[in-house]
Every structure is written in structure tokens, then in C-alpha cells.
CSV table of C-alpha atoms and ligand atoms in Angstrom, one decimal:
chain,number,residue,atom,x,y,z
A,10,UNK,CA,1.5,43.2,-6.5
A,11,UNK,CA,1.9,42.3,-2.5
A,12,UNK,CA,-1.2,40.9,-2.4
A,13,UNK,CA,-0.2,38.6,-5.3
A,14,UNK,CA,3.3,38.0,-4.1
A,15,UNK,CA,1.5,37.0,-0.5
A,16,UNK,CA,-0.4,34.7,-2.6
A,17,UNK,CA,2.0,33.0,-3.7
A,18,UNK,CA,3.6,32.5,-0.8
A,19,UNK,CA,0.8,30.7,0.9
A,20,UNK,CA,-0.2,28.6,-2.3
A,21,UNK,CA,3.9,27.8,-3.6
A,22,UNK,CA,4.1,26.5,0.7
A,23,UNK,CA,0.9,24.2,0.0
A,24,UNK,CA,2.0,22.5,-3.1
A,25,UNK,CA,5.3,21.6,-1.9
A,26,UNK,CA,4.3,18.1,-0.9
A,27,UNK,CA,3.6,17.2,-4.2
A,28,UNK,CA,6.2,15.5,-5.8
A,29,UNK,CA,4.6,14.2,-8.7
A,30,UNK,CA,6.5,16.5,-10.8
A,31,UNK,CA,9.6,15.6,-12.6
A,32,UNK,CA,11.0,16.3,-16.0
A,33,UNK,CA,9.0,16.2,-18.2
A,34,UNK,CA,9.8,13.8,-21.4
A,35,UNK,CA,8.6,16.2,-24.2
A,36,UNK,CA,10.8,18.1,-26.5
A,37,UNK,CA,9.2,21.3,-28.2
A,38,UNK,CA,10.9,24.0,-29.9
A,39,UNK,CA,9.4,27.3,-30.1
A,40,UNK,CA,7.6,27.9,-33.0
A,41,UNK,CA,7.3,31.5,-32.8
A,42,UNK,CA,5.3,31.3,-29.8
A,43,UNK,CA,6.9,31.9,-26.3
A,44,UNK,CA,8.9,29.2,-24.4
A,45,UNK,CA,10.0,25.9,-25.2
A,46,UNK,CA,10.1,22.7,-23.3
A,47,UNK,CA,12.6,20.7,-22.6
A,48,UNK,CA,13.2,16.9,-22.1
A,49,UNK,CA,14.9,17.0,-18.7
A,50,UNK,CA,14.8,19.3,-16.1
A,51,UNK,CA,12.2,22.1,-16.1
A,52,UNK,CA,12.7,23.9,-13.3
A,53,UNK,CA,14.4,22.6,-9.8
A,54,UNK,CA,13.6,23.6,-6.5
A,55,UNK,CA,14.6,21.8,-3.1
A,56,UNK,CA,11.8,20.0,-1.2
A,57,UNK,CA,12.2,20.5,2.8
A,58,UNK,CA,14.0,17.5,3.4
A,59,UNK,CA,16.5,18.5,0.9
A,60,UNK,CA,15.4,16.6,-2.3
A,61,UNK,CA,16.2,18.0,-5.5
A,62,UNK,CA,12.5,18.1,-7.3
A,63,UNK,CA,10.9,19.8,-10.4
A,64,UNK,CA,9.4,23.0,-9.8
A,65,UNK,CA,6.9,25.0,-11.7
A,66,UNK,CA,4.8,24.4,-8.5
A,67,UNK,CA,2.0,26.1,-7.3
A,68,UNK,CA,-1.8,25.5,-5.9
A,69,UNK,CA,-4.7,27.4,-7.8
A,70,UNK,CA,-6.0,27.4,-4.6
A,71,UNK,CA,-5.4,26.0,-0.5
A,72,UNK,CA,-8.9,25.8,0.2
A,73,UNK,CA,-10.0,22.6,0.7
A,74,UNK,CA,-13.8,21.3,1.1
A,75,UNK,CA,-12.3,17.8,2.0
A,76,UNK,CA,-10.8,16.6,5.1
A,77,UNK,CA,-7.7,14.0,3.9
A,78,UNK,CA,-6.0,13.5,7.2
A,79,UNK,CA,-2.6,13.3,6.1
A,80,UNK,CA,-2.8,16.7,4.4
A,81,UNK,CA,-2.1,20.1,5.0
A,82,UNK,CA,-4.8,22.0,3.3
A,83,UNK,CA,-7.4,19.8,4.4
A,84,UNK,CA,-10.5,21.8,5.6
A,85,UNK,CA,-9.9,21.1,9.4
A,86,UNK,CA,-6.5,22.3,9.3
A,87,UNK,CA,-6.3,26.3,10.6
A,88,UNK,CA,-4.0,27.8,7.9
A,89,UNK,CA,-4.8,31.0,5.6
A,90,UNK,CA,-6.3,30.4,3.4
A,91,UNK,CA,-6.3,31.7,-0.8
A,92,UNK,CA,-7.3,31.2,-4.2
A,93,UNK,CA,-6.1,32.4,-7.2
A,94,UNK,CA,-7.5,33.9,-10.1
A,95,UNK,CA,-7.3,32.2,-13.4
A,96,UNK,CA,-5.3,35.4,-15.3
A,97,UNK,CA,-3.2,36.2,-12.1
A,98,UNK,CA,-1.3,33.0,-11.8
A,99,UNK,CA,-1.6,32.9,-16.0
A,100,UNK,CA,0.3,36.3,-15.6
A,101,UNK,CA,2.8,35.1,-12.5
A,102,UNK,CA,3.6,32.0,-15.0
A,103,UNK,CA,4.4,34.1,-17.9
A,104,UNK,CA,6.2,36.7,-15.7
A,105,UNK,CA,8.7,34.2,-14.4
A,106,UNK,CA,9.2,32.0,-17.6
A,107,UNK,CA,10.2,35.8,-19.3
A,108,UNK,CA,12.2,36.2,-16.0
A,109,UNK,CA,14.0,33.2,-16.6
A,110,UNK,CA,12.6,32.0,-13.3
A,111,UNK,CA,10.9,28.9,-14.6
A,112,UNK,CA,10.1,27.0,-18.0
A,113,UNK,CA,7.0,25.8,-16.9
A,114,UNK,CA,4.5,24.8,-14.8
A,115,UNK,CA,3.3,22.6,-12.5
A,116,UNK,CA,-0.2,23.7,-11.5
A,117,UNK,CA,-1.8,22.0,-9.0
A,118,UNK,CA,-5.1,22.4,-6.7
A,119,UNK,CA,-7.2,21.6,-3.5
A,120,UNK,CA,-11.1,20.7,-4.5
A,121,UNK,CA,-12.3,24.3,-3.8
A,122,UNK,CA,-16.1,24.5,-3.7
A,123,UNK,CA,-16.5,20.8,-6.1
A,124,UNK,CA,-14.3,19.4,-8.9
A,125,UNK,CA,-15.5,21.2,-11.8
A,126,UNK,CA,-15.2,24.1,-10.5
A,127,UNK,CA,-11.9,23.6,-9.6
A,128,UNK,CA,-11.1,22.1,-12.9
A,129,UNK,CA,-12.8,24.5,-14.4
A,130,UNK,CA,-11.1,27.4,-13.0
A,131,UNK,CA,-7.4,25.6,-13.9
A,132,UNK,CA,-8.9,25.3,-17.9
A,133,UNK,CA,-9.5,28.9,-17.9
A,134,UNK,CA,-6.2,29.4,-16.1
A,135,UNK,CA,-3.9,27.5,-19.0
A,136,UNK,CA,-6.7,28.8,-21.8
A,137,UNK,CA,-5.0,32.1,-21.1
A,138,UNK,CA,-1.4,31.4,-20.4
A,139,UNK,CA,-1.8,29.4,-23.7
A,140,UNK,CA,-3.3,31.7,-25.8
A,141,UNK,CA,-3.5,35.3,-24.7
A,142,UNK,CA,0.3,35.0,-23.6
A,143,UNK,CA,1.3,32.7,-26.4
A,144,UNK,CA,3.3,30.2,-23.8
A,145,UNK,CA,3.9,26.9,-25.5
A,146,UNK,CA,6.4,25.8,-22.4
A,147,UNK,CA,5.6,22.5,-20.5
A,148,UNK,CA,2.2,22.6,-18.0
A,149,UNK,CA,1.7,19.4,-15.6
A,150,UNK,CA,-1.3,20.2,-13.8
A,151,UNK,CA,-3.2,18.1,-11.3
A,152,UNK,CA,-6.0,16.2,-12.2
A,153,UNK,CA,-9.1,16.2,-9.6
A,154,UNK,CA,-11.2,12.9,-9.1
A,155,UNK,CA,-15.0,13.7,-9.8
A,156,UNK,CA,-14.3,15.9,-12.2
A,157,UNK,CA,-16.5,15.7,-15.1
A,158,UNK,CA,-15.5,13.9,-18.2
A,159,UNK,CA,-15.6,17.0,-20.5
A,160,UNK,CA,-13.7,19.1,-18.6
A,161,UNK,CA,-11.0,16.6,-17.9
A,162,UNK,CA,-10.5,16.2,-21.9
A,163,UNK,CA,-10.5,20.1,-22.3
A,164,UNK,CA,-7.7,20.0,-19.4
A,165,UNK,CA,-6.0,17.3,-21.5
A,166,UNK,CA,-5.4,19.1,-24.1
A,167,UNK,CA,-4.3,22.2,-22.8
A,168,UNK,CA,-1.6,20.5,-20.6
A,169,UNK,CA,1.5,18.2,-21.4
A,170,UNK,CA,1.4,15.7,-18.4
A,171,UNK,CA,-1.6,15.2,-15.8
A,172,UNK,CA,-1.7,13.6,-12.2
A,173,UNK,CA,-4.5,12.2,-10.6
A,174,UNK,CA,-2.6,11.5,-6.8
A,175,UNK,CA,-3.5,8.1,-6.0
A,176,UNK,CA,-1.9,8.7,-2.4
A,177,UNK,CA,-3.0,5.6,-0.6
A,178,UNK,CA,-2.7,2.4,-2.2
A,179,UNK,CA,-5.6,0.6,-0.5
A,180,UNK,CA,-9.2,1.2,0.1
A,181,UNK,CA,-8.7,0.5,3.4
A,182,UNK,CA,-6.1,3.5,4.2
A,183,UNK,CA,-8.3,5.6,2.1
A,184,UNK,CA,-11.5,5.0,4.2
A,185,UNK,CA,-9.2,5.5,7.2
A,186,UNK,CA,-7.3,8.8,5.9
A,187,UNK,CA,-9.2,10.0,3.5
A,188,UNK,CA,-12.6,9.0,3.5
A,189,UNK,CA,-14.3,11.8,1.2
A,190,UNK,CA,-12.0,9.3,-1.9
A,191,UNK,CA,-12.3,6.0,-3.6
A,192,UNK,CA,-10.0,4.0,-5.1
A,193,UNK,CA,-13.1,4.1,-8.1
A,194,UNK,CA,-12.9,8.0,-8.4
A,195,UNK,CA,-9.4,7.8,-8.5
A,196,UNK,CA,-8.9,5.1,-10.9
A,197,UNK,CA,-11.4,5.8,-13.1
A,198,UNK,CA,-10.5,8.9,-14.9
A,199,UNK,CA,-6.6,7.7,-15.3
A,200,UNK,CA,-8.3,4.8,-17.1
A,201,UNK,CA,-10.4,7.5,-19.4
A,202,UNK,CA,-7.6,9.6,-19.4
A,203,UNK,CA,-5.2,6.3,-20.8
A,204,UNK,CA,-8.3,5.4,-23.5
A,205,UNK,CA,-8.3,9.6,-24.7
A,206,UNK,CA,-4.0,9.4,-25.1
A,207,UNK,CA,-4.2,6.0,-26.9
A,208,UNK,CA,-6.9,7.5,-29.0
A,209,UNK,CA,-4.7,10.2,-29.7
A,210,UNK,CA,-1.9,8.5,-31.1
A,211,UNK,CA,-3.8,7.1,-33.5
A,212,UNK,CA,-5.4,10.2,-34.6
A,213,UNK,CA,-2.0,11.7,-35.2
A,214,UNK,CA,-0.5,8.7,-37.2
A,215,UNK,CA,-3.5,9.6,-39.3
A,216,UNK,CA,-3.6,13.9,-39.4
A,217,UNK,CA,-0.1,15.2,-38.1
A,218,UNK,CA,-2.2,18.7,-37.5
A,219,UNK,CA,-4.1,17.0,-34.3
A,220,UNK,CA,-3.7,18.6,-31.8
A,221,UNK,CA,-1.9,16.8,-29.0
A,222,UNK,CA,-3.7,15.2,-25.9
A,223,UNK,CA,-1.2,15.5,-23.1
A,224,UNK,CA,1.8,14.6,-25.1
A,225,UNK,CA,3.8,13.5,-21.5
A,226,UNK,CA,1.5,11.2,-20.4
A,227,UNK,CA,-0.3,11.1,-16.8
A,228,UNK,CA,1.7,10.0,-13.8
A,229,UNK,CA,0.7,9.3,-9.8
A,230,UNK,CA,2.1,9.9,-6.5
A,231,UNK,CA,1.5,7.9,-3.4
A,232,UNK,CA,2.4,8.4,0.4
A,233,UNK,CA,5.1,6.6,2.0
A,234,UNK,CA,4.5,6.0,5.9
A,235,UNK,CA,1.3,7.7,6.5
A,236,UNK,CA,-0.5,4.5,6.2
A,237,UNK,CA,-0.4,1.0,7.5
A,238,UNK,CA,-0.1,0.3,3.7
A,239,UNK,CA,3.2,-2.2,3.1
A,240,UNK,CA,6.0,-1.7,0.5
A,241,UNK,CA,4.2,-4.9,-1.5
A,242,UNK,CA,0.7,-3.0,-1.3
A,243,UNK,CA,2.7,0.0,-3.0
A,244,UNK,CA,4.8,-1.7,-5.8
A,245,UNK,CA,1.8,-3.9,-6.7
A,246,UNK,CA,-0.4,-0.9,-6.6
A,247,UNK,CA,2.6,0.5,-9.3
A,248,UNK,CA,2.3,-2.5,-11.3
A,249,UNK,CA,-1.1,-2.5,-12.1
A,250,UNK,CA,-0.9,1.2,-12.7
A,251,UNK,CA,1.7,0.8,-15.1
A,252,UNK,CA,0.0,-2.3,-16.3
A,253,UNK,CA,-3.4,-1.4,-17.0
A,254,UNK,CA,-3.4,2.6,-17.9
A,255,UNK,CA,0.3,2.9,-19.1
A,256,UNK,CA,1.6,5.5,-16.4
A,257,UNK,CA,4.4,7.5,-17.1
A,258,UNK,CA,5.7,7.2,-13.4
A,259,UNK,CA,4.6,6.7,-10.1
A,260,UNK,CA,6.1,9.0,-7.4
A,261,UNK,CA,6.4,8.1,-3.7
A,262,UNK,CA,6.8,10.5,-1.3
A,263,UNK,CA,7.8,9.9,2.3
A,264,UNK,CA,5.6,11.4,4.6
A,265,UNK,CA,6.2,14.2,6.4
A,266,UNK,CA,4.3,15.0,9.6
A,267,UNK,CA,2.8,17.4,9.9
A,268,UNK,CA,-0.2,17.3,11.5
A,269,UNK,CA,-0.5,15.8,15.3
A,270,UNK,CA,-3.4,12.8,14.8
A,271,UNK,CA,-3.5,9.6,16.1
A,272,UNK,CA,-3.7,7.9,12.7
A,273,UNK,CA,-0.5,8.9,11.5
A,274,UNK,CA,3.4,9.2,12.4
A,275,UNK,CA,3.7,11.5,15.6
A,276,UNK,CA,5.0,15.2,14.5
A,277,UNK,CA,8.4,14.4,15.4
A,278,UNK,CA,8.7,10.9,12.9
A,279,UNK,CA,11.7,11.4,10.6
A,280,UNK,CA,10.1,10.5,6.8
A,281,UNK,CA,10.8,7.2,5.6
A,282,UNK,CA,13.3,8.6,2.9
A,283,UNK,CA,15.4,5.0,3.0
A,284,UNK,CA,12.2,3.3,2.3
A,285,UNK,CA,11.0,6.0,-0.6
A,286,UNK,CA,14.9,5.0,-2.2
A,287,UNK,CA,14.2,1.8,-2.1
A,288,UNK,CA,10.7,2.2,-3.9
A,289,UNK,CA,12.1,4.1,-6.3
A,290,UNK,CA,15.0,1.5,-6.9
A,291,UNK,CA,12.2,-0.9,-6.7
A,292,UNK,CA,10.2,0.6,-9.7
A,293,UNK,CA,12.8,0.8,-11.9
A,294,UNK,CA,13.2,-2.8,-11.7
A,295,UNK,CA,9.6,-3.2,-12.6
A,296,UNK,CA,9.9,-0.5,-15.3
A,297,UNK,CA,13.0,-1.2,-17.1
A,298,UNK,CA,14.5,-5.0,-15.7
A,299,UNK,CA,10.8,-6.8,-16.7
A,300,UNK,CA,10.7,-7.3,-13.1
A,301,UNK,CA,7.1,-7.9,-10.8
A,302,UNK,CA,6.2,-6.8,-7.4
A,303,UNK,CA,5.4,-10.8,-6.3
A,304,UNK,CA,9.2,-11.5,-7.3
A,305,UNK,CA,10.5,-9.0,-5.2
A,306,UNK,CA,8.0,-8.8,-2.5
A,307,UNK,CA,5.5,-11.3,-0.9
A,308,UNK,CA,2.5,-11.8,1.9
A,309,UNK,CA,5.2,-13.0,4.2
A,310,UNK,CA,8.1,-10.1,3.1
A,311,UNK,CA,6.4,-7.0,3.1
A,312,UNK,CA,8.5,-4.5,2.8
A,313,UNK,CA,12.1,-4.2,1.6
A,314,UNK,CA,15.3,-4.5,3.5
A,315,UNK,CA,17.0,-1.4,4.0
A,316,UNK,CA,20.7,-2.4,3.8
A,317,UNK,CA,20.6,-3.6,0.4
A,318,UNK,CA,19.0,-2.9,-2.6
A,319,UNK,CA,15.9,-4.6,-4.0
A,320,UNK,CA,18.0,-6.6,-7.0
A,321,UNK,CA,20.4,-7.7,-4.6
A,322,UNK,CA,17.6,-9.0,-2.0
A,323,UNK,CA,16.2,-10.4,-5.1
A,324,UNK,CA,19.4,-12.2,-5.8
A,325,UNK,CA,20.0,-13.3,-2.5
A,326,UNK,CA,16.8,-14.9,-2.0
A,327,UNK,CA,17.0,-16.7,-5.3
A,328,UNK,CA,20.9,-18.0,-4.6
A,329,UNK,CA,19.9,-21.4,-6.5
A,330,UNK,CA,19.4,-19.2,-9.5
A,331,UNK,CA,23.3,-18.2,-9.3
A,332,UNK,CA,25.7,-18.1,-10.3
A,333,UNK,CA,24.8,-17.4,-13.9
A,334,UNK,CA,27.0,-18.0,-17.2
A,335,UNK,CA,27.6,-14.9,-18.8
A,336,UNK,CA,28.7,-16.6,-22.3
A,337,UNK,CA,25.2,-18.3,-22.4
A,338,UNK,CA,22.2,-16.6,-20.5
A,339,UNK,CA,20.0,-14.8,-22.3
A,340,UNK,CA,20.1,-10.7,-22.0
A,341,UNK,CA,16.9,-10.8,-19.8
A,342,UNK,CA,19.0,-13.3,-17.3
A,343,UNK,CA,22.0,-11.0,-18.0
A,344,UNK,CA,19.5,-7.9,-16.6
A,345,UNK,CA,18.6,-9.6,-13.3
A,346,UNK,CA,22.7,-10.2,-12.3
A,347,UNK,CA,23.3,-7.7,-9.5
A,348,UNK,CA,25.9,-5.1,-10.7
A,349,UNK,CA,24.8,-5.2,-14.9
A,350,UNK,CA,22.5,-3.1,-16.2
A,351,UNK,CA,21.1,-2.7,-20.3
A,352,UNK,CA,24.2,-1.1,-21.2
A,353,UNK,CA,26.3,-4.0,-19.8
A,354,UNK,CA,24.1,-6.4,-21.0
A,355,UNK,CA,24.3,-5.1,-24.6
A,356,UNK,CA,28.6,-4.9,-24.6
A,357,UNK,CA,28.0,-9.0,-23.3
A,358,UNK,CA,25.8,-10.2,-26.0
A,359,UNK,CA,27.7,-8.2,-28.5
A,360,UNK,CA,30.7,-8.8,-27.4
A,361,UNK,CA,30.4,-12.9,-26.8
A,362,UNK,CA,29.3,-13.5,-30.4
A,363,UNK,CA,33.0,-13.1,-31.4
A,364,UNK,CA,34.3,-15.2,-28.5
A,365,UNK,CA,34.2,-16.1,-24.8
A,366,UNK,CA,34.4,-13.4,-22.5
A,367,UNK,CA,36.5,-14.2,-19.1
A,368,UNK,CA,36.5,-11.9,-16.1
A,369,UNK,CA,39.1,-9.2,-17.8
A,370,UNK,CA,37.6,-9.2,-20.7
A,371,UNK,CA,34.3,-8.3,-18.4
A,372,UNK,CA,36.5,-5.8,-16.9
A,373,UNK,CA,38.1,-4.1,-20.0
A,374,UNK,CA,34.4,-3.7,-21.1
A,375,UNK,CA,33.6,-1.5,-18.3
A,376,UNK,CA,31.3,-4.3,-16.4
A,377,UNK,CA,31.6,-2.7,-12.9
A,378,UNK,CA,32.0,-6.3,-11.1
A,379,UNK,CA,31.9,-5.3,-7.3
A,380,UNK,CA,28.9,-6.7,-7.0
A,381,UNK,CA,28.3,-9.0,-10.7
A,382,UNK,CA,31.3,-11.4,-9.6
A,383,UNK,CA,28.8,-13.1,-6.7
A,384,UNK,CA,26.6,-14.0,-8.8
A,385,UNK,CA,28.3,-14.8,-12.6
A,386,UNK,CA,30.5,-17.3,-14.1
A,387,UNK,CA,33.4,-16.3,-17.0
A,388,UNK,CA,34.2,-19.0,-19.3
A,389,UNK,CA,33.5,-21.8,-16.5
A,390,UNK,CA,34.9,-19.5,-14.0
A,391,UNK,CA,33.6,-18.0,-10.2
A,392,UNK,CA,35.2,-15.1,-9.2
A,393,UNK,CA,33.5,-14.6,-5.8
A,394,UNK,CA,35.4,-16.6,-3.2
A,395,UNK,CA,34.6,-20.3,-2.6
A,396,UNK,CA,31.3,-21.1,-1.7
A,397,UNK,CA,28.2,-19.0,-2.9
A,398,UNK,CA,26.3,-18.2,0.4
A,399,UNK,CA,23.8,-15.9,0.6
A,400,UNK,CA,24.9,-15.0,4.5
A,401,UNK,CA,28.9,-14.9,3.2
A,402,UNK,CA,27.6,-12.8,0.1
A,403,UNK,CA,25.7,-10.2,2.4
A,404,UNK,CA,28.8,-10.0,4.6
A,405,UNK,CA,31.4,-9.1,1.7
A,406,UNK,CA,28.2,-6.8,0.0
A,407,UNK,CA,27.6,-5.2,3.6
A,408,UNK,CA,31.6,-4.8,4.5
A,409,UNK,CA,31.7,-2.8,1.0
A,410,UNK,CA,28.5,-0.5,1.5
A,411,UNK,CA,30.3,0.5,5.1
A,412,UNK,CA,33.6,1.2,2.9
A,413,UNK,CA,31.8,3.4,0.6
A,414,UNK,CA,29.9,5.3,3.6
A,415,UNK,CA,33.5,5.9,5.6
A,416,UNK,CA,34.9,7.5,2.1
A,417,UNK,CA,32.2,10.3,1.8
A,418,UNK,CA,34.5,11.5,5.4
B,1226,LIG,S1,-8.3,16.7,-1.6
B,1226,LIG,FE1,-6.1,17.1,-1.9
B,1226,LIG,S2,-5.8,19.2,-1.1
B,1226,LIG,FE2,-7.8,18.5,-0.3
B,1226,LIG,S3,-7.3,17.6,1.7
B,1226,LIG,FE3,-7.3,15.9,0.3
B,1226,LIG,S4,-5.1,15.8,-0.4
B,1226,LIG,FE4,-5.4,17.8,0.6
């Protein structure tokens, strides 16, 4: 049991810089098996720089054949090294999920001797959590690049979610970084993967009894700051990610240092975390405001401003677009207003069929108008001072962010 618990230690440590685990988006009741799995939240742990993140997270194995500079298990790196077998981390999984420790798992892997073995080894791992324990809770495992085709469809449909790591958004950084990968490894089985989960809703519309191909989808994860790569390199890398192979979500992680090379961040760089929030704010816009990456990002502006938020850049550089009507834009105009989001949106068109909404009648809805009343008309009316400059806007925008800081002490 020490050996395994030492184990664990070594390979939990490796897979904490993963953070393409989240919730996981599938509901399942237990059907007589063992463990159910939940929409939100499966298991939290706190990443080292004190993010709250998902955790059913463990490698099979640290030992590495390639050489990704950025990375801690690569093969130059001097660390112990460990594998496990397929039934012991079956048995740790079902352990802790009887424990109450977990309610699932997020198994992930270095490329230990080639892909399919690796994959292979994972398969044989979830084949007997699945079936010799009976677990039905939710699996995200990690999907390798190379593997072959057949064993990433088995893997498929043992798991609920699968993430091929994209990393680096550009060929460039990944000849630079991580030259054993290619952006054509790495797409191409999330493009597969994408063809096999369309495939399978059809087959289900069709026989209910199918069984499921990775019911959660497959997300990413790429590296924040290890690169040269840009914030526009990243979101339009997101784009066409979500674009072409309907990703679930792409995660971005800042980098941490932790290796000394003269490629990347010195040791003592703090991660980008600001810049990682403002990706993430950044992808929801894409995701849910029918946003793109060339409307909020360009050649010329790279990478996002720090102080504010990517809507109300957005909105700042756009100024002629403003201030907007709220009795006569459309719901789609309504979303881009700074301040509104769907469920605003929705009260306003519902509510301005019966008559014209003013600024208190915004108000009384619940519109939360800090930041809306720049950039909106009531009825004819501006509530936002009297001239609508983007410099005077910032000011008032930047004066309340300060506000809001000072109040946390
Ligand atoms: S393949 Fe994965 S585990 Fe191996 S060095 Fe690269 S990033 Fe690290």
C-alpha cells in the first residue's frame, strides 16, 4: 500500500498542470451500478497558485519519451520517475469514489514507451474501473496524439469527456518548444474524434440502447506565457477549435516556471493569471455573445488590455457604435452593451413589447447599469454624463474598478 500511496504522490504532483478538467456537463443517475455523475462540480482541488480546479487528477504514468520544453515530465527533466498499473489506479479510483474522496476521474498520461501503448494501458485501466468495479461515475481522460485510430474510439467510449492538449497555438512555438508535435497530430484526431460524437448522436436518435461515445464532449488546454504566441494567436486558435470540431471548452493555463531554459519565462516569472482572466472572459464572448477573435483582437492589438475587460475594450474601440437604443436594438446588439448579459437582454425585449422602458424601469428590472449607462439610450435618453468619450469613459470605468479594489480592505 506505501508503494502505491508513493505512487500517487509522484503521479497526482505531475498532472497538476493540467487544467483541462472542469465540470463535467453530464448528468447520470446510478442505475444500480456504482457512482453517479454530476453536472457541476466533480471533485475540487486547489492548483498551486490557488485556483479552484476539478480534480479527479492523476497521470497513468511520469515517464515521458518526449522532450516538451515547457513541461515537467519531459524526458530531460531529472524527477522520479513511475507508472501505474492499469487495476492499481482502477482500484485507487474505486477506493476513493467509495471513500467519498472523489466522483470521478480525470486520468491523464505522459507518452510512455509510444502512444498506443499508452493509450492502450489507460483502455485497460477504465475497462476495469468500468466493468470489474461497476463505476458508472464521470472519466475525462487525456487523449495522446499518434495514437491509433482504434484505440482512440475504444477510449471514446469508455470515457465521458477527452482532451487532446493543444498547448501552443502555433506551429512555430511548437517546433520551438515542443518539437517531437504537430499542429497535424494534434488536430487531427479532435477532428476524428468530432466526426465519431456527431456520428453518435445520430445513432442514438435512431436506437436509444447505443451506447454513448463520450457523452461530454472533448475539450483543449493551451499555455499562457510560455510562448511568444499573442492573446489573438490564442482566441483565434479557440475559434476555429470551437468552429470546426465543436469543442466543449478551451482551457488556458498560465504558465508556471518551472524549469530554468532560455526559451521560456525565468524560474522566478509570476504566471500571467491577469492575462489567463482575460482569455477566459474573452472566450465567453466568443462562446455565448456571437462574438470573433478579429473583433476583439487584431495584427496591430495583440493582446488584451489588462485594466478592463475585453467587452468593454470592445466597446471602447467601437465608441461610434454607442450609445445604443435599448427600446429598438435587436437582442444580439442588446448582448454586446457592456454591463447586459442574456438574462438582461431577455427582461428588455420582453419587457419593451408592452411599452418604453426608461432608465428606472431598466433599474427596477435588475439591469445592473454601472457600466450599461455609457453606452445605452432610455426612451431618447443618455444617462452617462455629457459627452460620450472613450478617454472620459475609461476614467469613470477605471475610478470604479479602484473603488471596488479599496472595498475588499
Ligand atoms: S508529451 Fe506531454 S507529458 Fe510528455 S513532455 Fe510533452 S507535455 Fe510533457
Amino acid at each position: 500500500m506505501d508503494k502505491l500511496i508513493s505512487k500517487l504522490k509522484i503521479l497526482a504532483e505531475g498532472a497538476k498542470y493540467d487544467v483541462s478538467c472542469s465540470s463535467s456537463g453530464v448528468e447520470r443517475r446510478n442505475k444500480g451500478k456504482l457512482g453517479n455523475s454530476r453536472s457541476f462540480g466533480i471533485c475540487h482541488t486547489w492548483s498551486s497558485d490557488g485556483r479552484c480546479i476539478s480534480l479527479l487528477k492523476v497521470l497513468m504514468s511520469n515517464n515521458c519519451i518526449y522532450d516538451c520544453t515547457y513541461c515537467i515530465n519531459r524526458v530531460s527533466n531529472d524527477i522520479k520517475r513511475t507508472s501505474f498499473f492499469p487495476e492499481e489506479i482502477a482500484k485507487i479510483t474505486y477506493e476513493f469514489y467509495r471513500r467519498n474522496y472523489i466522483e470521478g476521474l480525470f486520468l491523464s498520461s505522459a507518452v510512455e514507451k509510444n502512444p498506443d501503448y499508452t493509450t492502450e494501458n489507460i483502455c485497460k485501466a477504465l475497462e476495469i474501473l468500468r466493468f470489474k468495479y461497476g463505476f458508472s461515475g464521470y472519466i475525462h481522460v487525456k487523449g495522446i496524439p499518434n495514437t491509433s485510430k482504434d484505440l482512440m474510439t475504444k477510449l471514446g467510449f469508455l470515457a465521458d469527456r477527452l482532451s487532446i492538449n493543444i498547448e501552443l497555438p502555433s506551429e512555430k512555438s511548437l517546433k520551438i518548444l515542443a518539437p517531437q508535435k504537430n499542429t497535424k497530430t494534434l488536430l487531427l484526431p479532435m477532428k476524428n474524434l468530432n466526426n465519431q460524437i456527431m456520428e453518435n448522436k445520430e445513432e442514438k436518435k435512431k436506437y436509444k440502447a447505443s451506447k454513448n461515445f463520450l457523452p461530454a464532449g472533448q475539450t483543449t488546454q493551451m499555455i499562457v506565457g510560455a510562448s511568444q504566441d499573442s492573446d489573438y494567436q490564442l482566441l483565434k486558435t479557440s475559434q476555429n477549435l470551437y468552429d470546426r470540431f465543436q469543442l466543449k471548452r478551451v482551457f488556458y493555463s498560465a504558465y508556471i516556471p518551472v524549469v530554468e531554459n532560455s526559451l521560456l519565462p525565468a524560474v522566478n516569472t509570476k504566471p500571467p493569471l491577469k492575462r489567463e482572466h482575460r482569455l477566459y472572459q474573452a472566450d465567453w464572448l466568443l462562446r455565448f455573445y456571437k462574438f470573433r477573435a478579429d473583433e476583439l483582437l487584431s495584427e496591430v492589438n495583440r493582446n488584451f488590455d489588462l485594466e478592463f475587460d475585453p467587452k468593454i475594450n470592445w466597446a471602447l474601440n467601437n465608441i461610434h457604435l454607442f450609445p445604443k437604443e435599448v427600446n429598438e436594438v435587436s437582442y444580439d446588439e442588446l448582448l454586446r452593451i457592456p454591463g447586459i448579459g442574456p438574462k438582461s437582454a431577455h427582461r428588455i425585449v420582453k419587457e419593451r413589447k408592452f411599452f418604453k422602458l426608461n432608465y428606472d424601469n431598466l433599474k427596477k428590472m435588475g439591469v445592473v447599469l454601472k457600466r450599461a449607462k455609457y453606452f445605452l439610450t432610455c426612451d431618447g435618453r443618455y444617462h452617462g454624463g455629457i459627452v460620450i468619450k472613450p478617454e472620459i469613459i475609461k476614467y469613470k470605468l477605471g475610478e470604479m474598478e479602484n473603488d471596488r479594489q479599496l472595498s475588499f480592505f
